[in-house]
Tab-separated table of C-alpha atoms in Angstrom:
chain	number	residue	atom	x	y	z
A	755	SER	CA	-36.590	-116.873	131.275
A	756	LYS	CA	-33.876	-118.486	129.322
A	757	HIS	CA	-32.922	-117.013	125.959
A	758	PRO	CA	-32.327	-119.601	123.292
A	759	ASP	CA	-28.624	-120.029	122.838
A	760	PRO	CA	-27.794	-119.804	119.077
A	761	LEU	CA	-24.681	-121.829	119.472
A	762	HIS	CA	-26.541	-124.816	120.792
A	763	THR	CA	-30.027	-124.479	119.318
A	764	LEU	CA	-31.003	-127.461	117.254
A	765	ARG	CA	-31.984	-126.548	113.687
A	766	GLU	CA	-34.456	-127.819	111.196
A	767	VAL	CA	-33.206	-128.321	107.660
A	768	GLU	CA	-35.431	-128.610	104.669
A	769	ILE	CA	-33.978	-129.589	101.337
A	770	LEU	CA	-35.697	-128.559	98.129
A	771	ASP	CA	-34.891	-129.448	94.522
A	772	ALA	CA	-33.169	-126.457	92.889
A	773	LYS	CA	-35.122	-126.798	89.649
A	774	THR	CA	-38.586	-127.968	90.666
A	775	ARG	CA	-38.633	-126.590	94.278
A	776	GLU	CA	-40.278	-129.794	95.364
A	777	LYS	CA	-39.538	-130.794	98.947
A	778	LEU	CA	-36.994	-133.630	98.877
A	779	CYS	CA	-36.138	-134.066	102.512
A	780	PHE	CA	-36.789	-132.670	105.960
A	781	LEU	CA	-34.338	-133.096	108.796
A	782	ASP	CA	-35.170	-131.929	112.273
A	783	LYS	CA	-32.999	-131.665	115.358
A	784	VAL	CA	-29.832	-131.000	113.393
A	785	GLY	CA	-26.966	-129.844	115.555
A	786	PRO	CA	-25.541	-126.452	114.460
A	787	GLU	CA	-22.072	-127.930	114.388
A	788	HIS	CA	-23.080	-130.511	111.786
A	789	GLY	CA	-21.367	-130.179	108.425
A	790	LEU	CA	-23.238	-130.500	105.170
A	791	HIS	CA	-22.137	-134.062	104.474
A	792	TRP	CA	-24.694	-134.968	107.108
A	793	ALA	CA	-27.443	-133.555	104.884
A	794	LYS	CA	-26.467	-135.412	101.753
A	795	ASP	CA	-28.333	-138.493	100.518
A	796	PRO	CA	-26.322	-141.622	101.287
A	797	GLN	CA	-27.485	-143.444	98.148
A	798	TRP	CA	-25.407	-141.253	95.828
A	799	TYR	CA	-21.805	-140.230	96.424
A	800	PRO	CA	-21.389	-136.793	97.973
A	801	ALA	CA	-19.286	-135.321	95.178
A	802	ARG	CA	-22.221	-135.327	92.794
A	803	GLN	CA	-24.618	-133.668	95.245
A	804	SER	CA	-24.628	-129.932	95.309
A	805	LEU	CA	-26.335	-128.100	98.196
A	806	ARG	CA	-26.693	-124.356	98.091
A	807	LEU	CA	-28.454	-121.510	99.870
A	808	ASP	CA	-29.834	-120.095	96.640
A	809	PRO	CA	-31.049	-122.253	93.725
A	810	LYS	CA	-28.811	-120.386	91.323
A	811	GLY	CA	-26.014	-119.713	93.797
A	812	LYS	CA	-22.686	-121.339	94.430
A	813	SER	CA	-22.419	-124.796	95.822
A	814	LEU	CA	-21.723	-124.989	99.571
A	815	LYS	CA	-18.679	-126.965	100.683
A	816	ASP	CA	-18.965	-130.185	102.664
A	817	GLU	CA	-17.041	-128.611	105.502
A	818	ASP	CA	-19.441	-125.716	105.870
A	819	VAL	CA	-21.186	-125.929	109.175
A	820	LEU	CA	-24.792	-124.867	109.833
A	821	GLN	CA	-23.965	-122.463	112.585
A	822	LYS	CA	-21.565	-120.523	110.342
A	823	LEU	CA	-24.058	-120.206	107.441
A	824	PRO	CA	-26.434	-117.220	107.260
A	825	VAL	CA	-29.493	-119.223	108.212
A	826	GLY	CA	-31.905	-119.053	111.142
A	827	THR	CA	-33.226	-122.004	113.121
A	828	THR	CA	-34.887	-123.321	109.942
A	829	ALA	CA	-32.506	-123.669	107.062
A	830	THR	CA	-33.656	-124.091	103.454
A	831	LEU	CA	-31.124	-125.717	101.170
A	832	TYR	CA	-31.448	-126.361	97.491
A	833	PHE	CA	-30.276	-129.603	95.996
A	834	ARG	CA	-28.827	-130.176	92.544
A	835	ASP	CA	-27.566	-133.461	91.067
A	836	LEU	CA	-24.320	-132.669	89.282
A	837	GLY	CA	-24.348	-135.931	87.348
A	838	ALA	CA	-21.693	-138.604	87.315
A	839	GLN	CA	-18.416	-137.237	88.617
A	840	ILE	CA	-14.801	-138.221	88.074
A	841	SER	CA	-11.757	-137.079	90.043
A	842	TRP	CA	-9.537	-134.361	88.590
A	843	VAL	CA	-6.423	-136.531	89.140
A	844	THR	CA	-7.893	-139.375	87.096
A	845	VAL	CA	-8.815	-137.063	84.261
A	846	PHE	CA	-5.392	-135.424	84.187
A	847	LEU	CA	-3.486	-138.713	84.242
A	848	THR	CA	-5.551	-140.185	81.427
A	849	GLU	CA	-5.489	-137.116	79.221
A	850	TYR	CA	-1.674	-136.768	79.591
A	851	ALA	CA	-0.659	-140.432	79.379
A	852	GLY	CA	-2.418	-140.662	75.993
A	853	PRO	CA	-0.290	-138.133	74.098
A	854	LEU	CA	2.894	-139.513	75.615
A	855	PHE	CA	2.112	-143.009	74.340
A	856	ILE	CA	0.506	-142.026	71.019
A	857	TYR	CA	3.383	-139.803	69.901
A	858	LEU	CA	5.788	-142.685	70.500
A	859	LEU	CA	3.672	-144.965	68.269
A	860	PHE	CA	4.306	-142.510	65.394
A	861	TYR	CA	7.961	-141.910	66.337
A	862	PHE	CA	8.742	-145.594	66.142
A	863	ARG	CA	6.674	-145.866	62.975
A	864	VAL	CA	4.587	-148.691	64.173
A	865	PRO	CA	2.972	-150.653	61.256
A	866	PHE	CA	-0.218	-149.447	59.511
A	867	ILE	CA	0.529	-145.735	59.939
A	868	TYR	CA	2.982	-145.083	57.111
A	869	GLY	CA	3.763	-147.321	54.157
A	870	HIS	CA	5.012	-150.820	55.027
A	871	LYS	CA	8.510	-150.136	53.775
A	872	TYR	CA	8.851	-147.547	56.621
A	873	ASP	CA	7.791	-149.851	59.471
A	874	PHE	CA	10.038	-149.413	62.518
A	875	THR	CA	12.479	-147.244	60.544
A	876	SER	CA	14.081	-144.194	62.080
A	877	SER	CA	14.137	-140.590	60.776
A	878	ARG	CA	17.437	-139.263	59.484
A	879	HIS	CA	16.725	-135.723	60.783
A	880	THR	CA	18.096	-134.745	64.199
A	881	VAL	CA	15.216	-132.387	64.834
A	882	VAL	CA	12.726	-135.290	64.700
A	883	HIS	CA	14.518	-137.053	67.544
A	884	LEU	CA	14.787	-133.788	69.474
A	885	ALA	CA	11.068	-133.174	68.988
A	886	CYS	CA	10.256	-136.618	70.397
A	887	ILE	CA	12.385	-135.898	73.483
A	888	CYS	CA	10.698	-132.484	74.028
A	889	HIS	CA	7.141	-133.751	73.527
A	890	SER	CA	7.686	-136.762	75.810
A	891	PHE	CA	9.488	-134.619	78.439
A	892	HIS	CA	6.517	-132.214	78.364
A	893	TYR	CA	3.943	-134.904	79.136
A	894	VAL	CA	6.110	-136.763	81.667
A	895	LYS	CA	6.512	-133.436	83.457
A	896	ARG	CA	2.719	-132.928	83.418
A	897	LEU	CA	2.067	-136.402	84.780
A	898	LEU	CA	4.567	-135.954	87.608
A	899	GLU	CA	3.148	-132.526	88.430
A	900	THR	CA	-0.317	-134.029	88.649
A	901	LEU	CA	0.869	-136.668	91.051
A	902	PHE	CA	3.268	-134.633	93.202
A	903	VAL	CA	2.865	-130.907	92.732
A	904	HIS	CA	-0.642	-129.677	92.030
A	905	ARG	CA	-3.093	-129.032	94.900
A	906	PHE	CA	-6.607	-129.238	93.456
A	907	SER	CA	-9.363	-127.078	94.974
A	908	HIS	CA	-12.106	-129.243	93.485
A	909	GLY	CA	-12.044	-132.990	93.931
A	910	THR	CA	-14.162	-133.890	90.900
A	911	MET	CA	-15.522	-132.753	87.537
A	912	PRO	CA	-18.392	-134.081	85.415
A	913	LEU	CA	-17.681	-137.470	83.836
A	914	ARG	CA	-18.337	-136.305	80.265
A	915	ASN	CA	-15.280	-134.062	80.543
A	916	ILE	CA	-12.926	-136.988	80.301
A	917	PHE	CA	-14.231	-137.905	76.890
A	918	LYS	CA	-14.098	-134.340	75.690
A	919	ASN	CA	-10.585	-133.687	77.061
A	920	CYS	CA	-9.062	-136.955	75.885
A	921	THR	CA	-10.419	-136.449	72.342
A	922	TYR	CA	-8.743	-133.039	72.275
A	923	TYR	CA	-5.349	-134.107	73.694
A	924	TRP	CA	-5.110	-137.474	72.074
A	925	GLY	CA	-6.471	-136.262	68.709
A	926	PHE	CA	-4.055	-133.376	68.430
A	927	ALA	CA	-1.096	-135.511	69.618
A	928	ALA	CA	-1.800	-138.024	66.843
A	929	TRP	CA	-2.266	-135.297	64.250
A	930	MET	CA	1.045	-133.563	65.139
A	931	ALA	CA	2.989	-136.754	65.566
A	932	TYR	CA	1.838	-138.067	62.176
A	933	TYR	CA	3.534	-135.142	60.325
A	934	ILE	CA	6.640	-134.726	62.447
A	935	ASN	CA	7.525	-138.427	62.187
A	936	HIS	CA	6.454	-138.769	58.533
A	937	PRO	CA	9.061	-140.169	56.105
A	938	LEU	CA	8.426	-137.078	53.939
A	939	TYR	CA	8.933	-134.648	56.826
A	940	THR	CA	10.756	-131.422	55.781
A	941	PRO	CA	13.164	-130.000	58.463
A	942	PRO	CA	13.001	-126.263	59.320
A	943	THR	CA	13.907	-123.747	56.666
A	944	TYR	CA	16.640	-122.031	58.687
A	945	GLY	CA	18.169	-125.297	59.818
A	946	ALA	CA	20.146	-125.785	63.014
A	947	GLN	CA	19.889	-122.081	63.965
A	948	GLN	CA	16.117	-122.259	63.956
A	949	VAL	CA	16.075	-125.489	65.940
A	950	LYS	CA	18.519	-124.143	68.546
A	951	LEU	CA	16.555	-120.956	69.123
A	952	ALA	CA	13.287	-122.865	69.326
A	953	LEU	CA	14.793	-125.363	71.755
A	954	ALA	CA	15.988	-122.508	73.983
A	955	ILE	CA	12.504	-120.992	74.009
A	956	PHE	CA	10.996	-124.413	74.807
A	957	VAL	CA	13.411	-125.179	77.691
A	958	ILE	CA	13.074	-121.744	79.270
A	959	CYS	CA	9.305	-121.937	79.146
A	960	GLN	CA	9.176	-125.438	80.576
A	961	LEU	CA	11.373	-124.299	83.488
A	962	GLY	CA	9.237	-121.221	83.895
A	963	ASN	CA	5.986	-123.227	83.885
A	964	PHE	CA	7.425	-125.623	86.482
A	965	SER	CA	8.574	-122.723	88.683
A	966	ILE	CA	5.125	-121.222	88.650
A	967	HIS	CA	3.514	-124.536	89.555
A	968	MET	CA	5.871	-124.860	92.516
A	969	ALA	CA	5.228	-121.267	93.600
A	970	LEU	CA	1.465	-121.856	93.464
A	971	ARG	CA	1.865	-125.059	95.454
A	972	ASP	CA	3.796	-123.255	98.176
A	973	LEU	CA	1.022	-120.674	98.427
A	974	ARG	CA	-1.347	-123.336	99.724
A	975	PRO	CA	-0.451	-125.651	102.630
A	976	ALA	CA	-1.250	-129.352	102.207
A	977	GLY	CA	-4.900	-130.240	102.750
A	978	SER	CA	-6.074	-126.687	102.923
A	979	LYS	CA	-8.140	-124.803	100.358
A	980	THR	CA	-6.953	-121.273	101.217
A	981	ARG	CA	-6.495	-118.693	98.484
A	982	LYS	CA	-3.825	-115.995	98.396
A	983	ILE	CA	-2.430	-113.548	95.855
A	984	PRO	CA	0.656	-115.100	94.238
A	985	TYR	CA	3.836	-112.967	94.315
A	986	PRO	CA	7.285	-113.243	92.714
A	987	THR	CA	9.797	-115.273	94.741
A	988	LYS	CA	13.585	-115.471	94.558
A	989	ASN	CA	13.283	-117.646	91.453
A	990	PRO	CA	13.612	-115.272	88.423
A	991	PHE	CA	11.069	-117.305	86.471
A	992	THR	CA	8.412	-116.268	88.973
A	993	TRP	CA	9.096	-112.554	88.333
A	994	LEU	CA	6.540	-112.840	85.541
A	995	PHE	CA	3.948	-112.595	88.333
A	996	LEU	CA	4.686	-108.867	88.309
A	997	LEU	CA	3.086	-108.575	84.935
A	998	VAL	CA	0.526	-111.444	84.623
A	999	SER	CA	-1.931	-113.262	86.812
A	1000	CYS	CA	-1.382	-116.669	85.223
A	1001	PRO	CA	2.259	-116.904	84.137
A	1002	ASN	CA	1.939	-120.700	84.069
A	1003	TYR	CA	-0.297	-120.258	81.012
A	1004	THR	CA	2.038	-117.690	79.544
A	1005	TYR	CA	4.924	-120.139	79.763
A	1006	GLU	CA	2.779	-122.975	78.452
A	1007	VAL	CA	1.896	-120.982	75.314
A	1008	GLY	CA	5.611	-120.106	74.965
A	1009	SER	CA	6.585	-123.782	75.125
A	1010	TRP	CA	4.253	-124.681	72.319
A	1011	ILE	CA	5.360	-121.726	70.221
A	1012	GLY	CA	8.885	-123.000	70.681
A	1013	PHE	CA	7.863	-126.490	69.672
A	1014	ALA	CA	6.085	-125.149	66.566
A	1015	ILE	CA	9.129	-123.208	65.484
A	1016	MET	CA	11.343	-126.212	66.151
A	1017	THR	CA	9.290	-128.575	64.035
A	1018	GLN	CA	7.971	-126.005	61.550
A	1019	CYS	CA	4.737	-127.971	61.441
A	1020	LEU	CA	1.390	-126.288	60.844
A	1021	PRO	CA	-0.687	-128.681	62.987
A	1022	VAL	CA	1.571	-127.794	65.940
A	1023	ALA	CA	0.919	-124.081	65.313
A	1024	LEU	CA	-2.842	-124.782	65.155
A	1025	PHE	CA	-2.648	-126.751	68.402
A	1026	SER	CA	-0.783	-123.841	70.035
A	1027	LEU	CA	-3.450	-121.441	68.808
A	1028	VAL	CA	-6.351	-123.486	70.168
A	1029	GLY	CA	-4.536	-123.992	73.487
A	1030	PHE	CA	-3.793	-120.261	73.677
A	1031	THR	CA	-7.472	-119.441	73.116
A	1032	GLN	CA	-8.602	-121.796	75.876
A	1033	MET	CA	-5.896	-120.660	78.301
A	1034	THR	CA	-6.772	-117.020	77.690
A	1035	ILE	CA	-10.395	-117.767	78.631
A	1036	TRP	CA	-9.228	-119.520	81.824
A	1037	ALA	CA	-6.714	-116.731	82.608
A	1038	LYS	CA	-9.333	-113.982	82.216
A	1039	GLY	CA	-11.658	-115.907	84.539
A	1040	LYS	CA	-8.940	-116.403	87.120
A	1041	HIS	CA	-7.922	-112.745	86.860
A	1042	ARG	CA	-11.497	-111.635	87.325
A	1043	SER	CA	-11.920	-113.788	90.444
A	1044	TYR	CA	-8.645	-112.503	91.907
A	1045	LEU	CA	-9.909	-108.934	91.394
A	1046	LYS	CA	-13.226	-109.783	93.008
A	1047	GLU	CA	-11.677	-111.547	95.982
A	1048	PHE	CA	-8.721	-109.246	96.771
A	1049	ARG	CA	-9.149	-105.473	97.059
A	1050	ASP	CA	-5.410	-104.890	96.972
A	1051	TYR	CA	-4.718	-106.859	93.829
A	1052	PRO	CA	-1.749	-105.419	91.860
A	1053	PRO	CA	-3.168	-103.192	89.102
A	1054	LEU	CA	-0.319	-103.648	86.645
A	1055	ARG	CA	-1.117	-107.323	86.096
A	1056	MET	CA	-2.852	-108.594	82.962
A	1057	PRO	CA	-4.371	-112.033	82.733
A	1058	ILE	CA	-1.970	-113.877	80.398
A	1059	ILE	CA	0.126	-111.587	78.138
A	1060	PRO	CA	2.022	-108.697	79.784
A	1061	PHE	CA	0.412	-105.315	78.970
A	1062	LEU	CA	-1.763	-106.815	76.246
A	1063	LEU	CA	-4.239	-109.511	77.156
B	939	THR	CA	-38.883	-122.661	73.322
B	940	GLY	CA	-37.550	-119.129	73.653
B	941	GLU	CA	-35.170	-117.953	76.371
B	942	TRP	CA	-35.574	-114.230	76.380
B	943	HIS	CA	-33.271	-113.142	79.188
B	944	LYS	CA	-29.871	-114.746	78.704
B	945	PRO	CA	-27.330	-112.030	79.526
B	946	GLY	CA	-24.938	-110.870	76.824
B	947	ARG	CA	-27.015	-112.001	73.822
B	948	ARG	CA	-29.524	-109.943	71.933
B	949	ARG	CA	-32.397	-112.140	70.797
B	950	ILE	CA	-35.060	-111.073	68.361
B	951	VAL	CA	-36.406	-114.563	67.651
B	952	PRO	CA	-36.247	-117.555	69.967
B	953	SER	CA	-34.168	-119.855	67.782
B	954	SER	CA	-31.082	-121.666	68.996
B	955	VAL	CA	-27.894	-119.828	68.075
B	956	VAL	CA	-25.997	-123.059	67.661
B	957	LEU	CA	-28.497	-124.788	65.364
B	958	THR	CA	-28.943	-121.670	63.252
B	959	SER	CA	-25.190	-121.021	62.913
B	960	PHE	CA	-24.767	-124.615	61.870
B	961	GLN	CA	-27.419	-124.255	59.192
B	962	VAL	CA	-25.957	-120.974	57.899
B	963	MET	CA	-22.449	-122.420	57.757
B	964	SER	CA	-23.577	-125.524	55.895
B	965	ARG	CA	-25.387	-123.394	53.314
B	966	VAL	CA	-22.404	-121.067	52.836
B	967	PHE	CA	-20.246	-124.182	52.359
B	968	LEU	CA	-22.544	-125.630	49.734
B	969	ILE	CA	-22.699	-122.412	47.796
B	970	TRP	CA	-19.074	-121.281	47.910
B	971	ALA	CA	-16.965	-124.289	48.654
B	972	VAL	CA	-18.834	-126.643	46.390
B	973	THR	CA	-21.116	-125.098	43.770
B	974	HIS	CA	-19.097	-121.963	43.085
B	975	SER	CA	-15.729	-123.723	43.301
B	976	VAL	CA	-16.553	-126.599	40.988
B	977	LYS	CA	-18.027	-124.972	37.900
B	978	GLU	CA	-18.901	-128.281	36.323
B	979	VAL	CA	-21.671	-129.013	38.820
B	980	GLN	CA	-23.487	-125.732	38.255
B	981	SER	CA	-25.620	-127.237	35.526
B	982	GLU	CA	-26.734	-130.216	37.619
B	983	ASP	CA	-30.377	-130.718	38.506
B	984	SER	CA	-29.373	-131.317	42.139
B	985	VAL	CA	-28.445	-127.622	42.426
B	986	LEU	CA	-31.949	-126.659	41.300
B	987	LEU	CA	-33.340	-129.079	43.852
B	988	PHE	CA	-31.675	-127.541	46.907
B	989	VAL	CA	-32.101	-123.960	45.716
B	990	ILE	CA	-35.857	-124.465	45.401
B	991	ALA	CA	-36.085	-126.208	48.754
B	992	TRP	CA	-34.081	-123.511	50.556
B	993	THR	CA	-35.971	-120.657	48.869
B	994	ILE	CA	-39.441	-121.906	49.768
B	995	THR	CA	-38.319	-122.737	53.335
B	996	GLU	CA	-36.881	-119.287	53.894
B	997	ILE	CA	-39.912	-117.449	52.471
B	998	ILE	CA	-42.112	-119.286	54.933
B	999	ARG	CA	-39.707	-119.011	57.835
B	1000	TYR	CA	-39.180	-115.260	57.574
B	1001	SER	CA	-42.888	-114.687	57.107
B	1002	PHE	CA	-43.397	-116.641	60.284
B	1003	TYR	CA	-40.916	-114.528	62.219
B	1004	THR	CA	-42.218	-111.249	60.796
B	1005	PHE	CA	-45.844	-112.064	61.645
B	1006	SER	CA	-44.813	-113.355	65.098
B	1007	LEU	CA	-43.003	-110.141	65.892
B	1008	LEU	CA	-46.047	-108.146	64.745
B	1009	ASN	CA	-48.130	-110.352	67.085
B	1010	HIS	CA	-50.395	-111.322	64.247
B	1011	LEU	CA	-49.487	-114.819	63.095
B	1012	PRO	CA	-51.988	-116.410	60.685
B	1013	TYR	CA	-52.432	-120.102	61.467
B	1014	LEU	CA	-51.680	-120.913	57.828
B	1015	ILE	CA	-48.104	-119.626	58.165
B	1016	LYS	CA	-47.514	-121.481	61.406
B	1017	TRP	CA	-48.934	-124.628	59.795
B	1018	ALA	CA	-46.781	-124.188	56.704
B	1019	ARG	CA	-43.602	-123.645	58.749
B	1020	TYR	CA	-44.114	-126.781	60.784
B	1021	THR	CA	-45.488	-129.034	58.013
B	1022	LEU	CA	-43.838	-128.289	54.671
B	1023	PHE	CA	-40.430	-129.076	56.089
B	1024	ILE	CA	-41.520	-132.760	55.978
B	1025	VAL	CA	-40.999	-132.606	52.217
B	1026	LEU	CA	-38.682	-129.635	51.798
B	1027	TYR	CA	-36.040	-130.830	54.267
B	1028	PRO	CA	-35.379	-134.199	52.596
B	1029	MET	CA	-35.591	-132.437	49.228
B	1030	GLY	CA	-32.880	-129.950	50.248
B	1031	VAL	CA	-30.635	-132.662	51.751
B	1032	SER	CA	-30.928	-134.760	48.615
B	1033	GLY	CA	-29.990	-131.794	46.436
B	1034	GLU	CA	-27.018	-131.029	48.659
B	1035	LEU	CA	-25.703	-134.605	48.802
B	1036	LEU	CA	-26.132	-135.174	45.052
B	1037	THR	CA	-24.303	-131.923	44.306
B	1038	ILE	CA	-21.369	-132.828	46.562
B	1039	TYR	CA	-21.278	-136.295	45.019
B	1040	ALA	CA	-21.224	-134.803	41.496
B	1041	ALA	CA	-18.319	-132.523	42.455
B	1042	LEU	CA	-16.108	-135.334	43.739
B	1043	PRO	CA	-14.454	-136.482	40.458
B	1044	PHE	CA	-13.597	-132.905	39.473
B	1045	VAL	CA	-12.145	-132.158	42.901
B	1046	ARG	CA	-9.977	-135.260	42.708
B	1047	GLN	CA	-8.812	-134.583	39.174
B	1048	ALA	CA	-7.890	-130.942	39.834
B	1049	GLY	CA	-6.531	-131.565	43.339
B	1050	LEU	CA	-8.788	-128.712	44.399
B	1051	TYR	CA	-8.014	-127.098	47.796
B	1052	SER	CA	-5.603	-129.933	48.526
B	1053	ILE	CA	-1.999	-129.984	49.602
B	1054	SER	CA	0.254	-133.011	49.794
B	1055	LEU	CA	3.583	-133.903	51.396
B	1056	PRO	CA	6.391	-133.038	51.256
B	1057	ASN	CA	6.070	-129.255	51.834
B	1058	LYS	CA	7.771	-126.828	54.252
B	1059	TYR	CA	4.690	-126.542	56.506
B	1060	ASN	CA	4.575	-130.312	57.054
B	1061	PHE	CA	0.859	-130.358	56.503
B	1062	SER	CA	-1.478	-132.121	54.183
B	1063	PHE	CA	-5.155	-131.825	53.320
B	1064	ASP	CA	-7.230	-133.881	50.927
B	1065	TYR	CA	-10.376	-131.960	49.982
B	1066	HIS	CA	-11.840	-135.021	48.184
B	1067	ALA	CA	-11.630	-137.073	51.433
B	1068	PHE	CA	-12.965	-134.086	53.380
B	1069	LEU	CA	-16.075	-133.881	51.163
B	1070	ILE	CA	-16.711	-137.599	51.674
B	1071	LEU	CA	-16.483	-137.061	55.399
B	1072	ILE	CA	-19.005	-134.243	55.133
B	1073	MET	CA	-21.368	-136.499	53.220
B	1074	ILE	CA	-21.038	-139.198	55.914
B	1075	SER	CA	-21.732	-136.646	58.635
B	1076	TYR	CA	-25.259	-136.181	57.205
B	1077	ILE	CA	-26.073	-139.657	58.460
B	1078	PRO	CA	-26.050	-138.820	62.210
B	1079	ILE	CA	-26.977	-135.122	61.816
B	1080	PHE	CA	-29.975	-135.183	59.433
B	1081	PRO	CA	-32.218	-137.580	61.413
B	1082	GLN	CA	-31.577	-135.579	64.627
B	1083	LEU	CA	-32.605	-132.247	63.061
B	1084	TYR	CA	-35.543	-133.865	61.201
B	1085	PHE	CA	-36.999	-135.559	64.243
B	1086	HIS	CA	-36.406	-132.403	66.320
B	1087	MET	CA	-38.674	-130.562	63.861
B	1088	ILE	CA	-41.249	-133.358	63.950
B	1089	HIS	CA	-41.270	-133.166	67.756
B	1090	GLN	CA	-41.621	-129.381	67.609
B	1091	ARG	CA	-44.496	-129.787	65.138
B	1092	ARG	CA	-46.399	-132.113	67.481
B	1093	LYS	CA	-45.867	-129.740	70.383
B	1094	ILE	CA	-46.781	-126.489	68.650
B	1095	LEU	CA	-49.573	-127.559	66.359
B	1096	SER	CA	-51.455	-129.658	68.912
B	1097	HIS	CA	-51.179	-126.780	71.395
B	1098	THR	CA	-52.957	-124.497	68.943
B	1099	GLU	CA	-55.620	-127.187	68.257
B	1100	GLU	CA	-56.446	-127.273	71.991
B	1101	HIS	CA	-56.787	-123.519	72.123
B	1102	LYS	CA	-59.153	-123.542	69.222
B	1103	LYS	CA	-61.374	-126.084	70.918
B	1104	PHE	CA	-62.025	-123.705	73.795
B	1105	GLU	CA	-62.874	-120.631	71.742
């Protein structure tokens, strides 16, 4: 008698709702080589449909194939609607283009922001012009990195995130820009020395942040979603990998601290603090998943601040 | 409504952490940042109004929690908790808003908790404007909380009624 060949046995797939367990769909005669996109409902776009082996488990990827999943000849998959989705690239471009544009509105003292006698006037302080260059450079860099450098592991995020994120970035940009470009702006207490030091910190951290983004990009070939431990390269800026898991965040915090010292503006310091808090949460999460995924992960590394945090 | 097994949080009563923190923060704000800070409003009737409303609410609420935890909740307490708010909540809100409103001219005159440009931190804050913003925020927030309680009332009190029918 012929034994059923697991490689070629047709499967049955039942799809249940992850919350109510009601039977949504039953597919029979599914080839084991079929990917999950075959099982998704064509009336909604695939990115918002999550299929998983366990109702509370991780979402399966579209490329996962039935024969490689730990299921028998009858597979039970749980379905969850993730809600309206939007691509990461779209969100990043929108949330970064806003601050770039908004800051310039304040820099050029567009009417209805400051008193009418200041419309389209220019600040007499060098540091104000320098701050505009740094802020604009920072966001142009982010936009270019989004378009040409970053390799995203997820295609989409929930739609409501774009409103949340844009409020944060655009709101803070307007708040900071208002004070830095104000006619009554007070330049830093220690003058040119303070500005020069702060500028050096800012530039070094921007270069560092960019170096890390390039190093992370090189870890992952185009189109793949592989994950590896990042290591220092020949570029000295990447040597921070010896001490932290997410040096890109470390450099980002450094940039904003530099900008805060340069402008000596409390709203900038508050923005840096909030950003630091959020990045620390992300860094700790990333650090934890590195530790879980790689047994040989370097023990000296901390999530975001060497030796401390 | 309770979620008893969320990891990382110790729960003794099934109230939402977010809603409760919000309420506690708003009360602390009214007491310290308004009534204590602006001595001139302390003799206002509006202060009496919100203090009475809060006091009665809390006596009922904590009796409710205590009896619930002892697994012996008299229906009267449950009824009081989910009914008296209909009057006490608007009473408290009125007292709070009137108190903030009464404090406004004194805040403006004294420049209380405010800082203006130019200064070396390149920062400004107008407490008078901030208080007005707080007052405006009651408009979206109060109806939501009020109708949430009304919804809870319908759910919880009708549930008990049904049980009583089958006894």
